[in-house]
mmCIF file of N, CA and C and ligand atoms in Angstrom:
data_model
loop_
_atom_site.group_PDB
_atom_site.id
_atom_site.type_symbol
_atom_site.label_atom_id
_atom_site.label_comp_id
_atom_site.label_asym_id
_atom_site.label_seq_id
_atom_site.Cartn_x
_atom_site.Cartn_y
_atom_site.Cartn_z
ATOM 1 N N UNK A 1 121.837 82.027 87.466
ATOM 2 C CA UNK A 1 120.383 81.837 87.408
ATOM 3 C C UNK A 1 119.891 81.900 85.966
ATOM 4 N N UNK A 2 118.872 81.124 85.671
ATOM 5 C CA UNK A 2 118.338 81.016 84.324
ATOM 6 C C UNK A 2 117.789 82.352 83.815
ATOM 7 N N UNK A 3 118.303 82.798 82.656
ATOM 8 C CA UNK A 3 117.903 84.095 82.104
ATOM 9 C C UNK A 3 116.415 84.156 81.805
ATOM 10 N N UNK A 4 115.912 83.031 81.310
ATOM 11 C CA UNK A 4 114.488 82.996 80.953
ATOM 12 C C UNK A 4 113.621 83.201 82.194
ATOM 13 N N UNK A 5 114.041 82.576 83.268
ATOM 14 C CA UNK A 5 113.285 82.709 84.519
ATOM 15 C C UNK A 5 113.339 84.164 85.004
ATOM 16 N N UNK A 6 114.503 84.770 84.906
ATOM 17 C CA UNK A 6 114.634 86.169 85.340
ATOM 18 C C UNK A 6 113.706 87.060 84.517
ATOM 19 N N UNK A 7 113.679 86.824 83.184
ATOM 20 C CA UNK A 7 112.784 87.604 82.318
ATOM 21 C C UNK A 7 111.323 87.445 82.741
ATOM 22 N N UNK A 8 110.988 86.179 83.028
ATOM 23 C CA UNK A 8 109.615 85.872 83.417
ATOM 24 C C UNK A 8 109.252 86.577 84.732
ATOM 25 N N UNK A 9 110.166 86.529 85.690
ATOM 26 C CA UNK A 9 109.904 87.149 86.990
ATOM 27 C C UNK A 9 109.894 88.669 86.872
ATOM 28 N N UNK A 10 110.727 89.190 85.970
ATOM 29 C CA UNK A 10 110.767 90.640 85.750
ATOM 30 C C UNK A 10 109.408 91.134 85.243
ATOM 31 N N UNK A 11 108.865 90.392 84.291
ATOM 32 C CA UNK A 11 107.540 90.756 83.771
ATOM 33 C C UNK A 11 106.489 90.747 84.870
ATOM 34 N N UNK A 12 106.573 89.692 85.691
ATOM 35 C CA UNK A 12 105.599 89.595 86.784
ATOM 36 C C UNK A 12 105.756 90.752 87.762
ATOM 37 N N UNK A 13 107.007 91.087 88.062
ATOM 38 C CA UNK A 13 107.265 92.189 89.000
ATOM 39 C C UNK A 13 106.743 93.511 88.449
ATOM 40 N N UNK A 14 106.952 93.716 87.147
ATOM 41 C CA UNK A 14 106.492 94.969 86.540
ATOM 42 C C UNK A 14 104.970 95.076 86.559
ATOM 43 N N UNK A 15 104.319 93.944 86.283
ATOM 44 C CA UNK A 15 102.851 93.944 86.330
ATOM 45 C C UNK A 15 102.364 94.215 87.747
ATOM 46 N N UNK A 16 103.010 93.540 88.687
ATOM 47 C CA UNK A 16 102.602 93.684 90.075
ATOM 48 C C UNK A 16 102.827 95.118 90.571
ATOM 49 N N UNK A 17 103.895 95.722 90.088
ATOM 50 C CA UNK A 17 104.193 97.101 90.485
ATOM 51 C C UNK A 17 103.057 98.042 90.053
ATOM 52 N N UNK A 18 102.549 97.818 88.844
ATOM 53 C CA UNK A 18 101.437 98.648 88.367
ATOM 54 C C UNK A 18 100.184 98.441 89.218
ATOM 55 N N UNK A 19 99.944 97.166 89.589
ATOM 56 C CA UNK A 19 98.772 96.870 90.410
ATOM 57 C C UNK A 19 98.889 97.545 91.773
ATOM 58 N N UNK A 20 100.071 97.404 92.389
ATOM 59 C CA UNK A 20 100.270 97.985 93.726
ATOM 60 C C UNK A 20 100.159 99.508 93.656
ATOM 61 N N UNK A 21 100.746 100.101 92.629
ATOM 62 C CA UNK A 21 100.654 101.555 92.469
ATOM 63 C C UNK A 21 99.205 101.993 92.339
ATOM 64 N N UNK A 22 98.431 101.227 91.556
ATOM 65 C CA UNK A 22 97.013 101.534 91.375
ATOM 66 C C UNK A 22 96.268 101.484 92.695
ATOM 67 N N UNK A 23 96.593 100.472 93.512
ATOM 68 C CA UNK A 23 95.929 100.338 94.807
ATOM 69 C C UNK A 23 96.307 101.488 95.730
ATOM 70 N N UNK A 24 97.568 101.878 95.686
ATOM 71 C CA UNK A 24 98.015 103.003 96.526
ATOM 72 C C UNK A 24 97.329 104.304 96.091
ATOM 73 N N UNK A 25 97.184 104.460 94.793
ATOM 74 C CA UNK A 25 96.525 105.673 94.300
ATOM 75 C C UNK A 25 95.059 105.706 94.716
ATOM 76 N N UNK A 26 94.446 104.522 94.742
ATOM 77 C CA UNK A 26 93.054 104.441 95.173
ATOM 78 C C UNK A 26 92.932 104.864 96.634
ATOM 79 N N UNK A 27 93.891 104.442 97.464
ATOM 80 C CA UNK A 27 93.883 104.837 98.879
ATOM 81 C C UNK A 27 94.133 106.338 98.996
ATOM 82 N N UNK A 28 95.048 106.846 98.190
ATOM 83 C CA UNK A 28 95.397 108.259 98.258
ATOM 84 C C UNK A 28 94.193 109.135 97.928
ATOM 85 N N UNK A 29 93.347 108.652 97.044
ATOM 86 C CA UNK A 29 92.165 109.435 96.687
ATOM 87 C C UNK A 29 91.221 109.581 97.865
ATOM 88 N N UNK A 30 91.215 108.543 98.711
ATOM 89 C CA UNK A 30 90.359 108.609 99.892
ATOM 90 C C UNK A 30 90.940 109.544 100.937
ATOM 91 N N UNK A 31 92.221 109.752 100.879
ATOM 92 C CA UNK A 31 92.888 110.619 101.856
ATOM 93 C C UNK A 31 93.706 111.687 101.126
ATOM 94 N N UNK A 32 93.137 112.869 100.957
ATOM 95 C CA UNK A 32 93.817 113.909 100.177
ATOM 96 C C UNK A 32 95.107 114.408 100.831
ATOM 97 N N UNK A 33 95.340 114.035 102.096
ATOM 98 C CA UNK A 33 96.567 114.484 102.764
ATOM 99 C C UNK A 33 97.797 113.690 102.337
ATOM 100 N N UNK A 34 97.548 112.543 101.733
ATOM 101 C CA UNK A 34 98.677 111.713 101.327
ATOM 102 C C UNK A 34 99.176 112.165 99.959
ATOM 103 N N UNK A 35 100.463 112.194 99.841
ATOM 104 C CA UNK A 35 101.059 112.616 98.571
ATOM 105 C C UNK A 35 101.444 111.407 97.726
ATOM 106 N N UNK A 36 101.533 111.645 96.451
ATOM 107 C CA UNK A 36 101.860 110.560 95.532
ATOM 108 C C UNK A 36 103.373 110.448 95.339
ATOM 109 N N UNK A 37 104.024 110.052 96.407
ATOM 110 C CA UNK A 37 105.489 109.929 96.299
ATOM 111 C C UNK A 37 105.945 108.625 96.936
ATOM 112 N N UNK A 38 105.278 107.567 96.519
ATOM 113 C CA UNK A 38 105.480 106.255 97.153
ATOM 114 C C UNK A 38 106.937 105.816 97.185
ATOM 115 N N UNK A 39 107.640 106.130 96.141
ATOM 116 C CA UNK A 39 109.001 105.595 96.046
ATOM 117 C C UNK A 39 109.921 106.156 97.122
ATOM 118 N N UNK A 40 109.673 107.408 97.537
ATOM 119 C CA UNK A 40 110.609 108.048 98.457
ATOM 120 C C UNK A 40 110.136 108.001 99.903
ATOM 121 N N UNK A 41 108.851 107.688 100.107
ATOM 122 C CA UNK A 41 108.316 107.824 101.455
ATOM 123 C C UNK A 41 108.847 106.817 102.447
ATOM 124 N N UNK A 42 108.956 105.600 102.020
ATOM 125 C CA UNK A 42 109.358 104.591 102.982
ATOM 126 C C UNK A 42 110.876 104.611 103.175
ATOM 127 N N UNK A 43 111.335 104.469 104.422
ATOM 128 C CA UNK A 43 112.779 104.508 104.676
ATOM 129 C C UNK A 43 113.518 103.460 103.863
ATOM 130 N N UNK A 44 114.572 103.884 103.233
ATOM 131 C CA UNK A 44 115.369 102.944 102.444
ATOM 132 C C UNK A 44 116.491 102.411 103.320
ATOM 133 N N UNK A 45 116.450 101.130 103.533
ATOM 134 C CA UNK A 45 117.500 100.534 104.359
ATOM 135 C C UNK A 45 118.672 100.080 103.500
ATOM 136 N N UNK A 46 118.446 100.056 102.208
ATOM 137 C CA UNK A 46 119.522 99.723 101.275
ATOM 138 C C UNK A 46 120.216 98.411 101.586
ATOM 139 N N UNK A 47 119.475 97.508 102.164
ATOM 140 C CA UNK A 47 120.046 96.202 102.438
ATOM 141 C C UNK A 47 121.118 96.217 103.505
ATOM 142 N N UNK A 48 121.217 97.321 104.231
ATOM 143 C CA UNK A 48 122.208 97.378 105.301
ATOM 144 C C UNK A 48 121.672 96.626 106.501
ATOM 145 N N UNK A 49 122.546 95.882 107.139
ATOM 146 C CA UNK A 49 122.091 95.161 108.301
ATOM 147 C C UNK A 49 122.811 95.636 109.549
ATOM 148 N N UNK A 50 123.461 96.784 109.454
ATOM 149 C CA UNK A 50 124.138 97.349 110.619
ATOM 150 C C UNK A 50 123.129 97.839 111.632
ATOM 151 N N UNK A 51 123.545 97.940 112.880
ATOM 152 C CA UNK A 51 122.648 98.367 113.946
ATOM 153 C C UNK A 51 122.056 99.734 113.679
ATOM 154 N N UNK A 52 122.849 100.671 113.190
ATOM 155 C CA UNK A 52 122.375 102.035 112.947
ATOM 156 C C UNK A 52 121.259 102.046 111.907
ATOM 157 N N UNK A 53 121.469 101.286 110.839
ATOM 158 C CA UNK A 53 120.470 101.244 109.769
ATOM 159 C C UNK A 53 119.157 100.684 110.301
ATOM 160 N N UNK A 54 119.258 99.650 111.110
ATOM 161 C CA UNK A 54 118.051 99.030 111.639
ATOM 162 C C UNK A 54 117.338 99.969 112.607
ATOM 163 N N UNK A 55 118.112 100.696 113.399
ATOM 164 C CA UNK A 55 117.514 101.619 114.358
ATOM 165 C C UNK A 55 116.757 102.736 113.653
ATOM 166 N N UNK A 56 117.399 103.332 112.659
ATOM 167 C CA UNK A 56 116.740 104.392 111.888
ATOM 168 C C UNK A 56 115.464 103.838 111.300
ATOM 169 N N UNK A 57 115.572 102.650 110.713
ATOM 170 C CA UNK A 57 114.410 102.018 110.106
ATOM 171 C C UNK A 57 113.301 101.808 111.115
ATOM 172 N N UNK A 58 113.666 101.332 112.300
ATOM 173 C CA UNK A 58 112.667 101.034 113.322
ATOM 174 C C UNK A 58 111.910 102.296 113.724
ATOM 175 N N UNK A 59 112.623 103.401 113.894
ATOM 176 C CA UNK A 59 111.959 104.663 114.250
ATOM 177 C C UNK A 59 110.947 105.044 113.189
ATOM 178 N N UNK A 60 111.374 104.950 111.947
ATOM 179 C CA UNK A 60 110.483 105.370 110.873
ATOM 180 C C UNK A 60 109.312 104.412 110.712
ATOM 181 N N UNK A 61 109.599 103.140 110.938
ATOM 182 C CA UNK A 61 108.517 102.159 110.854
ATOM 183 C C UNK A 61 107.492 102.452 111.947
ATOM 184 N N UNK A 62 107.963 102.836 113.117
ATOM 185 C CA UNK A 62 107.078 103.160 114.219
ATOM 186 C C UNK A 62 106.141 104.308 113.833
ATOM 187 N N UNK A 63 106.680 105.294 113.167
ATOM 188 C CA UNK A 63 105.870 106.433 112.748
ATOM 189 C C UNK A 63 104.769 105.986 111.796
ATOM 190 N N UNK A 64 105.008 104.900 111.128
ATOM 191 C CA UNK A 64 104.023 104.377 110.186
ATOM 192 C C UNK A 64 102.868 103.687 110.894
ATOM 193 N N UNK A 65 103.063 103.395 112.172
ATOM 194 C CA UNK A 65 102.039 102.674 112.922
ATOM 195 C C UNK A 65 100.700 103.374 112.918
ATOM 196 N N UNK A 66 100.715 104.699 112.765
ATOM 197 C CA UNK A 66 99.462 105.461 112.772
ATOM 198 C C UNK A 66 98.750 105.418 111.439
ATOM 199 N N UNK A 67 99.459 104.960 110.439
ATOM 200 C CA UNK A 67 98.865 104.970 109.100
ATOM 201 C C UNK A 67 98.083 103.699 108.847
ATOM 202 N N UNK A 68 97.356 103.713 107.756
ATOM 203 C CA UNK A 68 96.588 102.535 107.386
ATOM 204 C C UNK A 68 97.509 101.337 107.192
ATOM 205 N N UNK A 69 97.212 100.234 107.881
ATOM 206 C CA UNK A 69 98.062 99.047 107.709
ATOM 207 C C UNK A 69 98.092 98.547 106.270
ATOM 208 N N UNK A 70 96.990 98.710 105.573
ATOM 209 C CA UNK A 70 96.943 98.257 104.176
ATOM 210 C C UNK A 70 97.930 99.064 103.340
ATOM 211 N N UNK A 71 97.915 100.361 103.556
ATOM 212 C CA UNK A 71 98.817 101.218 102.799
ATOM 213 C C UNK A 71 100.268 100.884 103.122
ATOM 214 N N UNK A 72 100.517 100.651 104.387
ATOM 215 C CA UNK A 72 101.853 100.297 104.835
ATOM 216 C C UNK A 72 102.343 99.029 104.137
ATOM 217 N N UNK A 73 101.480 98.005 104.116
ATOM 218 C CA UNK A 73 101.846 96.737 103.475
ATOM 219 C C UNK A 73 102.101 96.946 101.983
ATOM 220 N N UNK A 74 101.271 97.777 101.355
ATOM 221 C CA UNK A 74 101.439 98.032 99.920
ATOM 222 C C UNK A 74 102.748 98.769 99.646
ATOM 223 N N UNK A 75 103.075 99.694 100.510
ATOM 224 C CA UNK A 75 104.315 100.451 100.299
ATOM 225 C C UNK A 75 105.544 99.573 100.457
ATOM 226 N N UNK A 76 105.486 98.672 101.424
ATOM 227 C CA UNK A 76 106.604 97.741 101.595
ATOM 228 C C UNK A 76 106.730 96.854 100.360
ATOM 229 N N UNK A 77 105.586 96.398 99.874
ATOM 230 C CA UNK A 77 105.592 95.544 98.697
ATOM 231 C C UNK A 77 106.170 96.301 97.493
ATOM 232 N N UNK A 78 105.706 97.536 97.332
ATOM 233 C CA UNK A 78 106.195 98.347 96.214
ATOM 234 C C UNK A 78 107.705 98.585 96.342
ATOM 235 N N UNK A 79 108.151 98.856 97.544
ATOM 236 C CA UNK A 79 109.578 99.081 97.762
ATOM 237 C C UNK A 79 110.379 97.824 97.396
ATOM 238 N N UNK A 80 109.881 96.658 97.859
ATOM 239 C CA UNK A 80 110.596 95.410 97.575
ATOM 240 C C UNK A 80 110.583 95.085 96.080
ATOM 241 N N UNK A 81 109.476 95.396 95.417
ATOM 242 C CA UNK A 81 109.393 95.171 93.968
ATOM 243 C C UNK A 81 110.436 96.052 93.262
ATOM 244 N N UNK A 82 110.501 97.317 93.679
ATOM 245 C CA UNK A 82 111.479 98.223 93.066
ATOM 246 C C UNK A 82 112.915 97.757 93.307
ATOM 247 N N UNK A 83 113.166 97.260 94.505
ATOM 248 C CA UNK A 83 114.505 96.754 94.821
ATOM 249 C C UNK A 83 114.827 95.555 93.927
ATOM 250 N N UNK A 84 113.844 94.656 93.777
ATOM 251 C CA UNK A 84 114.051 93.461 92.944
ATOM 252 C C UNK A 84 114.327 93.854 91.491
ATOM 253 N N UNK A 85 113.550 94.810 90.967
ATOM 254 C CA UNK A 85 113.744 95.233 89.576
ATOM 255 C C UNK A 85 115.107 95.908 89.408
ATOM 256 N N UNK A 86 115.510 96.640 90.411
ATOM 257 C CA UNK A 86 116.813 97.285 90.397
ATOM 258 C C UNK A 86 117.939 96.242 90.353
ATOM 259 N N UNK A 87 117.747 95.173 91.119
ATOM 260 C CA UNK A 87 118.742 94.091 91.131
ATOM 261 C C UNK A 87 118.807 93.384 89.783
ATOM 262 N N UNK A 88 117.638 93.199 89.165
ATOM 263 C CA UNK A 88 117.622 92.569 87.842
ATOM 264 C C UNK A 88 118.429 93.436 86.879
ATOM 265 N N UNK A 89 118.208 94.752 86.933
ATOM 266 C CA UNK A 89 118.922 95.676 86.049
ATOM 267 C C UNK A 89 120.433 95.610 86.274
ATOM 268 N N UNK A 90 120.834 95.379 87.510
ATOM 269 C CA UNK A 90 122.261 95.336 87.837
ATOM 270 C C UNK A 90 122.855 93.936 87.705
ATOM 271 N N UNK A 91 121.996 92.964 87.390
ATOM 272 C CA UNK A 91 122.471 91.590 87.274
ATOM 273 C C UNK A 91 122.770 90.931 88.606
ATOM 274 N N UNK A 92 122.123 91.437 89.662
ATOM 275 C CA UNK A 92 122.374 90.887 91.002
ATOM 276 C C UNK A 92 121.167 90.153 91.552
ATOM 277 N N UNK A 93 120.209 89.899 90.681
ATOM 278 C CA UNK A 93 118.952 89.333 91.157
ATOM 279 C C UNK A 93 119.119 87.888 91.624
ATOM 280 N N UNK A 94 118.357 87.553 92.677
ATOM 281 C CA UNK A 94 118.302 86.161 93.121
ATOM 282 C C UNK A 94 119.260 85.820 94.243
ATOM 283 N N UNK A 95 120.025 86.834 94.696
ATOM 284 C CA UNK A 95 120.951 86.563 95.805
ATOM 285 C C UNK A 95 120.355 87.071 97.115
ATOM 286 N N UNK A 96 120.602 86.295 98.160
ATOM 287 C CA UNK A 96 120.144 86.689 99.484
ATOM 288 C C UNK A 96 120.947 87.906 99.953
ATOM 289 N N UNK A 97 120.235 88.910 100.498
ATOM 290 C CA UNK A 97 120.924 90.131 100.930
ATOM 291 C C UNK A 97 121.726 89.919 102.202
ATOM 292 N N UNK A 98 121.440 88.850 102.884
ATOM 293 C CA UNK A 98 122.119 88.611 104.148
ATOM 294 C C UNK A 98 123.337 87.697 103.969
ATOM 295 N N UNK A 99 123.108 86.479 103.432
ATOM 296 C CA UNK A 99 124.207 85.510 103.351
ATOM 297 C C UNK A 99 124.799 85.426 101.942
ATOM 298 N N UNK A 100 124.187 86.171 100.967
ATOM 299 C CA UNK A 100 124.678 86.239 99.587
ATOM 300 C C UNK A 100 124.551 84.935 98.812
ATOM 301 N N UNK A 101 123.881 83.958 99.384
ATOM 302 C CA UNK A 101 123.655 82.713 98.640
ATOM 303 C C UNK A 101 122.510 82.922 97.657
ATOM 304 N N UNK A 102 122.439 82.051 96.655
ATOM 305 C CA UNK A 102 121.329 82.150 95.701
ATOM 306 C C UNK A 102 120.030 81.754 96.391
ATOM 307 N N UNK A 103 119.005 82.545 96.176
ATOM 308 C CA UNK A 103 117.698 82.225 96.731
ATOM 309 C C UNK A 103 117.077 81.114 95.883
ATOM 310 N N UNK A 104 116.439 80.182 96.559
ATOM 311 C CA UNK A 104 115.816 79.043 95.890
ATOM 312 C C UNK A 104 114.829 79.500 94.815
ATOM 313 N N UNK A 105 114.927 78.891 93.640
ATOM 314 C CA UNK A 105 114.052 79.285 92.522
ATOM 315 C C UNK A 105 112.577 79.135 92.837
ATOM 316 N N UNK A 106 112.265 78.075 93.587
ATOM 317 C CA UNK A 106 110.864 77.846 93.943
ATOM 318 C C UNK A 106 110.326 79.016 94.758
ATOM 319 N N UNK A 107 111.180 79.517 95.642
ATOM 320 C CA UNK A 107 110.784 80.659 96.482
ATOM 321 C C UNK A 107 110.580 81.904 95.621
ATOM 322 N N UNK A 108 111.465 82.109 94.652
ATOM 323 C CA UNK A 108 111.351 83.288 93.799
ATOM 324 C C UNK A 108 110.113 83.226 92.911
ATOM 325 N N UNK A 109 109.749 82.030 92.498
ATOM 326 C CA UNK A 109 108.552 81.895 91.666
ATOM 327 C C UNK A 109 107.293 82.276 92.446
ATOM 328 N N UNK A 110 107.293 81.952 93.731
ATOM 329 C CA UNK A 110 106.129 82.272 94.559
ATOM 330 C C UNK A 110 106.197 83.736 94.986
ATOM 331 N N UNK A 111 107.412 84.192 95.233
ATOM 332 C CA UNK A 111 107.604 85.476 95.887
ATOM 333 C C UNK A 111 108.791 86.178 95.215
ATOM 334 N N UNK A 112 108.558 86.688 93.983
ATOM 335 C CA UNK A 112 109.687 87.193 93.188
ATOM 336 C C UNK A 112 110.416 88.395 93.800
ATOM 337 N N UNK A 113 109.771 89.096 94.738
ATOM 338 C CA UNK A 113 110.438 90.248 95.341
ATOM 339 C C UNK A 113 111.210 89.876 96.612
ATOM 340 N N UNK A 114 111.356 88.562 96.857
ATOM 341 C CA UNK A 114 112.075 88.108 98.056
ATOM 342 C C UNK A 114 113.478 88.709 98.116
ATOM 343 N N UNK A 115 113.861 89.180 99.292
ATOM 344 C CA UNK A 115 115.197 89.769 99.468
ATOM 345 C C UNK A 115 116.121 88.834 100.232
ATOM 346 N N UNK A 116 115.534 87.881 100.939
ATOM 347 C CA UNK A 116 116.325 86.953 101.747
ATOM 348 C C UNK A 116 115.989 85.513 101.367
ATOM 349 N N UNK A 117 116.950 84.615 101.577
ATOM 350 C CA UNK A 117 116.670 83.211 101.372
ATOM 351 C C UNK A 117 115.822 82.701 102.536
ATOM 352 N N UNK A 118 115.287 81.511 102.386
ATOM 353 C CA UNK A 118 114.421 80.933 103.423
ATOM 354 C C UNK A 118 115.106 80.906 104.783
ATOM 355 N N UNK A 119 116.360 80.443 104.813
ATOM 356 C CA UNK A 119 117.080 80.315 106.081
ATOM 357 C C UNK A 119 117.169 81.639 106.814
ATOM 358 N N UNK A 120 117.554 82.696 106.066
ATOM 359 C CA UNK A 120 117.727 84.013 106.701
ATOM 360 C C UNK A 120 116.372 84.617 107.083
ATOM 361 N N UNK A 121 115.368 84.364 106.256
ATOM 362 C CA UNK A 121 114.027 84.895 106.544
ATOM 363 C C UNK A 121 113.494 84.346 107.862
ATOM 364 N N UNK A 122 113.804 83.083 108.103
ATOM 365 C CA UNK A 122 113.245 82.439 109.296
ATOM 366 C C UNK A 122 113.955 82.845 110.575
ATOM 367 N N UNK A 123 115.140 83.392 110.443
ATOM 368 C CA UNK A 123 115.914 83.770 111.640
ATOM 369 C C UNK A 123 115.293 84.956 112.361
HETATM 370 ZN ZN1 LIG B 1 120.423 84.024 103.266
#
C-alpha cells in the first residue's frame, strides 16, 4: 500500500480520534457516573472470529444496550480508530481482518478505520 496514503489516513485517524474523545468527554460531563476510560471499556475482540470471542462480545454488547446509543457508537468508532492506528504502527494496515486481502483504497479513503473489506463486511 502507498506510504503517502497511509500517512494521510494516519493523520485523519489521529484528528478523528481527538474529535471522538472530545465528544465522549462531553457526554461524560452530563453523566458523572461514567468514567473516563474509553480505551478499556469496550470489549476487545482482538479481531478473533472464533465462536467464543463472538459470544463474549455479544454478552458485553448486550450490556451496552442500556447505555446511550450515541456513546456506544462513539466508543466503537474510537476503538476502531485505535485498532487502525495500531495496525499502521505495526505495518499491517489496510488488510481485511477476515480474509486478509488488501482493503480497497477507495473504501479506506472514505472509512479509514475499516477492519473488513467490502465483501466480508456485506456477509
Ligand atoms: Zn475480507
